[in-house]
Short mmCIF file of C-alpha atoms in Angstrom, two decimals:
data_model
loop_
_atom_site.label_atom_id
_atom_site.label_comp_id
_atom_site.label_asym_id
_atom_site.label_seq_id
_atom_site.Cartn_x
_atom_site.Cartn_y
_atom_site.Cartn_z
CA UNK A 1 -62.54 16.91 27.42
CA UNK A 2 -62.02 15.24 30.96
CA UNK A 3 -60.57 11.64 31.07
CA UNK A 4 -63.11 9.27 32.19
CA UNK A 5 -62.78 5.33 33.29
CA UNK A 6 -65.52 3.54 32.94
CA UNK A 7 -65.50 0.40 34.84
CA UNK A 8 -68.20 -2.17 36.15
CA UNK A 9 -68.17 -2.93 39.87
CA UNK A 10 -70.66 -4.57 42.55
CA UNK A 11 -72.11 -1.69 44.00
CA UNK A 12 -72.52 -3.47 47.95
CA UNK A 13 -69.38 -5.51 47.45
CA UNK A 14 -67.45 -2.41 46.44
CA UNK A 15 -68.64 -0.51 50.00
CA UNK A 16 -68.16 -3.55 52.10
CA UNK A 17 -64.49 -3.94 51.27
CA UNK A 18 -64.13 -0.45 51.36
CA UNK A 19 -65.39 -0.47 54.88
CA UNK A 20 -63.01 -3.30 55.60
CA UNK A 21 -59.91 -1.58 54.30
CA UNK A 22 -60.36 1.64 55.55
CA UNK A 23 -60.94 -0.18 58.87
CA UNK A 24 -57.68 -1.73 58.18
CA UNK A 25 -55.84 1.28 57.55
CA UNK A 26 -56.19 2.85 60.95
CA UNK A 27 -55.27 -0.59 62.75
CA UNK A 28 -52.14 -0.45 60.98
CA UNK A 29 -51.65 3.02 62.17
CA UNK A 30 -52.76 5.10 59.24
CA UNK A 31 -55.08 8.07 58.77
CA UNK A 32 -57.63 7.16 56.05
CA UNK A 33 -58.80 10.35 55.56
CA UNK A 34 -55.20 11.22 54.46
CA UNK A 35 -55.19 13.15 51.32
CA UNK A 36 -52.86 10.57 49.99
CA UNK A 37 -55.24 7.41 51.47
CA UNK A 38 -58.39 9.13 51.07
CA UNK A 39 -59.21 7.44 47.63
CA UNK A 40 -57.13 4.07 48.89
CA UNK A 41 -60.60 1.94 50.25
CA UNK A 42 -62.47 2.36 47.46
CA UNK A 43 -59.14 1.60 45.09
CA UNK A 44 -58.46 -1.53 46.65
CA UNK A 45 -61.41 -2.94 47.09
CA UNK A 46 -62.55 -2.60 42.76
CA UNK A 47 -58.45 -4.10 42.22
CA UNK A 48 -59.16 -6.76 44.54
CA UNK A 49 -62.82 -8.12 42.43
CA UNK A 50 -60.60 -7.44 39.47
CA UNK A 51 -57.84 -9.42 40.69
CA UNK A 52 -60.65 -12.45 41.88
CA UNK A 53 -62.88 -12.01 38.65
CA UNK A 54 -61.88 -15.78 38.07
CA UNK A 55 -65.16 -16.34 40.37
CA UNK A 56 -67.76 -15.08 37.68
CA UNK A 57 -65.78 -16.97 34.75
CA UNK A 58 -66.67 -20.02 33.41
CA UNK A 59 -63.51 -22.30 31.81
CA UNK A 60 -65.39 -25.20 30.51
CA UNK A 61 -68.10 -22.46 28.56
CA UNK A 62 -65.11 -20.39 27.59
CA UNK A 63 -63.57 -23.88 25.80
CA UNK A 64 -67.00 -24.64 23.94
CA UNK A 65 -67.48 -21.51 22.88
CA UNK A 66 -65.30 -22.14 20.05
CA UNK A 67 -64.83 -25.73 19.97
CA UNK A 68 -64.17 -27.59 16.12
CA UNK A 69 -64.23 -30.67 14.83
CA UNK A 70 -60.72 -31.57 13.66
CA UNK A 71 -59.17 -34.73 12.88
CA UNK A 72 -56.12 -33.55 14.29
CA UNK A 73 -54.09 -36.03 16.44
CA UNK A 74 -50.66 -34.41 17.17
CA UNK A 75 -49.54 -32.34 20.24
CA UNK A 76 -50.99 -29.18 20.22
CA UNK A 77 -48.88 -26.95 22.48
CA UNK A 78 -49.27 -22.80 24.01
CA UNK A 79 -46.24 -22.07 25.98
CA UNK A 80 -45.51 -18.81 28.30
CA UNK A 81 -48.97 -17.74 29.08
CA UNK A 82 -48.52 -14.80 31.17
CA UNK A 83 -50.06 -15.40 34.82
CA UNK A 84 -50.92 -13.01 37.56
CA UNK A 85 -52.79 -14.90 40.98
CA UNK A 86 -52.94 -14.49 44.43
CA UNK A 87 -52.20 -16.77 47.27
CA UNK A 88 -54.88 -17.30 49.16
CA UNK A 89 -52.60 -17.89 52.44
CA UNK A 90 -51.06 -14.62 52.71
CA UNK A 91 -53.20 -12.75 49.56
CA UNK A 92 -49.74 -11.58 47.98
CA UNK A 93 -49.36 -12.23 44.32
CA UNK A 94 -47.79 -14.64 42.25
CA UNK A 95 -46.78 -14.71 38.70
CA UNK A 96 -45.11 -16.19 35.94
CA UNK A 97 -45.95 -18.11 33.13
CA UNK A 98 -47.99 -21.30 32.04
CA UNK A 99 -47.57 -24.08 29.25
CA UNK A 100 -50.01 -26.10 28.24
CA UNK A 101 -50.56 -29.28 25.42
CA UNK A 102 -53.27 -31.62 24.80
CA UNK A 103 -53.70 -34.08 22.17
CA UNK A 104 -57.11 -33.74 20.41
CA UNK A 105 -59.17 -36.57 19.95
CA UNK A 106 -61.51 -35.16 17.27
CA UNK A 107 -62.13 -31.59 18.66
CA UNK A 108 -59.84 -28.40 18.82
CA UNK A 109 -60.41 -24.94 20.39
CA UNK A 110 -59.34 -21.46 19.86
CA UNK A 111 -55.65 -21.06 21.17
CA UNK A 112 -56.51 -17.53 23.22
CA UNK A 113 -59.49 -19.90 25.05
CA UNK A 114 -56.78 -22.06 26.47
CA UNK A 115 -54.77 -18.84 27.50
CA UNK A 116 -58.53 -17.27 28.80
CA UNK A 117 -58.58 -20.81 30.80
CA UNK A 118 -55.89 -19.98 32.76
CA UNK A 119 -57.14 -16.71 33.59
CA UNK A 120 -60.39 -17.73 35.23
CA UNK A 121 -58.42 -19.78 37.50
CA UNK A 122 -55.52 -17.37 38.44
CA UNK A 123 -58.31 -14.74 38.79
CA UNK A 124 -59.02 -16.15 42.21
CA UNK A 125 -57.55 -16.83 45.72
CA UNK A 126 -54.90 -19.79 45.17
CA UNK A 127 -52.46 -22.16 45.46
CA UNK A 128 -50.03 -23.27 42.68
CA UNK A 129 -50.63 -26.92 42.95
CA UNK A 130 -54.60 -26.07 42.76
CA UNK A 131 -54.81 -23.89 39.82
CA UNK A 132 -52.13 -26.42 37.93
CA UNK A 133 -54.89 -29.31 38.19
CA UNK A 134 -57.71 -26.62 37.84
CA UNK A 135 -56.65 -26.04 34.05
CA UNK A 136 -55.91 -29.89 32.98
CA UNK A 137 -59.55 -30.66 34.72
CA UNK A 138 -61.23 -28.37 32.69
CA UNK A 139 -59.59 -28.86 29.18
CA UNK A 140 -59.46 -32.69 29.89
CA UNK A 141 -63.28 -32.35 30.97
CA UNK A 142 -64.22 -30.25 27.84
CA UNK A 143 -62.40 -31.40 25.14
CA UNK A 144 -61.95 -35.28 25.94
CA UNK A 145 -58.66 -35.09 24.65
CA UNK A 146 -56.14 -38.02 24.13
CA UNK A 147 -53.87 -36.23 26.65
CA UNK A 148 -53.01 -32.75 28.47
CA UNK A 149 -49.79 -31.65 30.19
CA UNK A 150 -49.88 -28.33 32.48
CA UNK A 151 -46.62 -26.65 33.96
CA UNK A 152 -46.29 -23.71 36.24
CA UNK A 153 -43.74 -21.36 37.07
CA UNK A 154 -44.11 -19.01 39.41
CA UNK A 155 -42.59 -16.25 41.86
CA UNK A 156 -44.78 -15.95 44.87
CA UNK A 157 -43.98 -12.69 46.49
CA UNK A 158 -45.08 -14.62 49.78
CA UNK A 159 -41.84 -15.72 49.70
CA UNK A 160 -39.58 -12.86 48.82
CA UNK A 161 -40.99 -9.88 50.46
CA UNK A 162 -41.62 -11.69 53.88
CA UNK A 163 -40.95 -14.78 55.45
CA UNK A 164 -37.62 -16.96 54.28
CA UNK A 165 -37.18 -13.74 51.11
CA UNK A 166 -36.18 -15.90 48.82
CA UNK A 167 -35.56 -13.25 45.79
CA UNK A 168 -34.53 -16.03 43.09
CA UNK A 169 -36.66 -18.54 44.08
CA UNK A 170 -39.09 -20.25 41.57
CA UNK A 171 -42.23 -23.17 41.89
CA UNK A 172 -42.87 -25.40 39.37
CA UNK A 173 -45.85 -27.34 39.04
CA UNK A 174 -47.31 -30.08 36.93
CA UNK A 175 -50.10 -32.07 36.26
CA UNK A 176 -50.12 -34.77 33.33
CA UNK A 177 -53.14 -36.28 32.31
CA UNK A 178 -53.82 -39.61 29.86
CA UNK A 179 -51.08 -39.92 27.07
CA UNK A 180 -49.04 -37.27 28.42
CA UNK A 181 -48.74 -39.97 31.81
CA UNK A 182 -46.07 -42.14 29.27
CA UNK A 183 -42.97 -41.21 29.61
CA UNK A 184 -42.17 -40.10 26.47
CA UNK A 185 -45.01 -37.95 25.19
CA UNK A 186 -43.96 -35.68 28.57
CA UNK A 187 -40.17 -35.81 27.36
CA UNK A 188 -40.86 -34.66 24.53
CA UNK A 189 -43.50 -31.93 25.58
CA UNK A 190 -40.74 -31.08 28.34
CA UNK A 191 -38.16 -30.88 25.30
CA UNK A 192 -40.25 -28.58 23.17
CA UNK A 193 -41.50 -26.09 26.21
CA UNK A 194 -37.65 -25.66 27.30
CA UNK A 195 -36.48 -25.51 23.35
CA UNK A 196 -36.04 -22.18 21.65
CA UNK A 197 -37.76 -23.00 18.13
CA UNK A 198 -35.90 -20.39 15.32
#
């Protein structure tokens, strides 16, 4: 039996970019009907509404969807969320990791919705500092926590493949939100993001 994908793509979006890219292949100096490029349009342009499916997602639905009352009042913590995004100046990826915390103030949610959270908002053209505030917004919005803390770090290939290439270079971001604004609720959410727990 034949291996078959089956994926779900915008029919007229789909053909549009393809248009565009194969377009863009012969400015750079390319043949597009290359054996090797022939397939490349069409490729690009379903990895490129994969890569911005963050547009169709929903954070604040994805947080109620499993939303529980809890009388829960301590720091409540996911650390090194994998993050794939793409910078909307140059449309190169970055990636690295997120950690988030909030305090609850009488409702909880499913740990993989936080991690889903970040998703819908890396799944889009960005900036760092945007999609950082992005996530406390909508879990602060959502869950009317006590607190929430947010840190990036990233490698944005914006800056090591072109430009100043930078190859060790890393941005980190923040946002901190209610509690997590006193100085030592962040310490100690700084403490137990950096800490190796055994």
């Amino acid at each position: 039996m034949a291996y078959k994908k089956v994926e779900t793509y915008d029919e007229d979006v789909t053909k549009g970019l393809m248009e565009g890219y194969r377009e863009s292949l012969q400015l750079l100096g390319e043949d597009p009907d290359r054996e090797g490029l022939l397939k490349t349009p069409e490729r690009v342009a379903k990895a490129m509404q994969y890569l911005t499916q963050g547009y169709q997602m929903d954070a604040k639905a994805i947080l109620e969807s499993a939303k529980f009352n809890e009388k829960v009042s301590e720091m409540i913590i996911v650390k090194d969320i994998e993050l794939y995004s793409m910078c909307e100046h140059h449309m190169l990826p970055f990636f690295g990791k997120a950690h988030i915390a909030y305090i609850p103030n009488g409702y909880i949610t499913g740990l993989s919705k936080l991690a889903r959270v970040v998703d819908v908002y890396s799944r889009r053209l960005q900036v760092q500092e945007r999609l950082t505030e992005q996530i406390l917004t909508a879990i602060k919005e959502s869950l009317n926590p006590i607190g929430v803390a947010v840190v990036i770090e990233a490698k944005h290939l914006c800056m090591m493949m072109r430009g100043v290439q930078k190859q060790n270079s890393v941005t980190t971001t923040s946002a901190f939100w209610g509690e997590f604004e006193k100085a030592e609720t962040r310490s100690e959410f700084t403490k137990l993001i950096t800490s190796k727990l055994s």
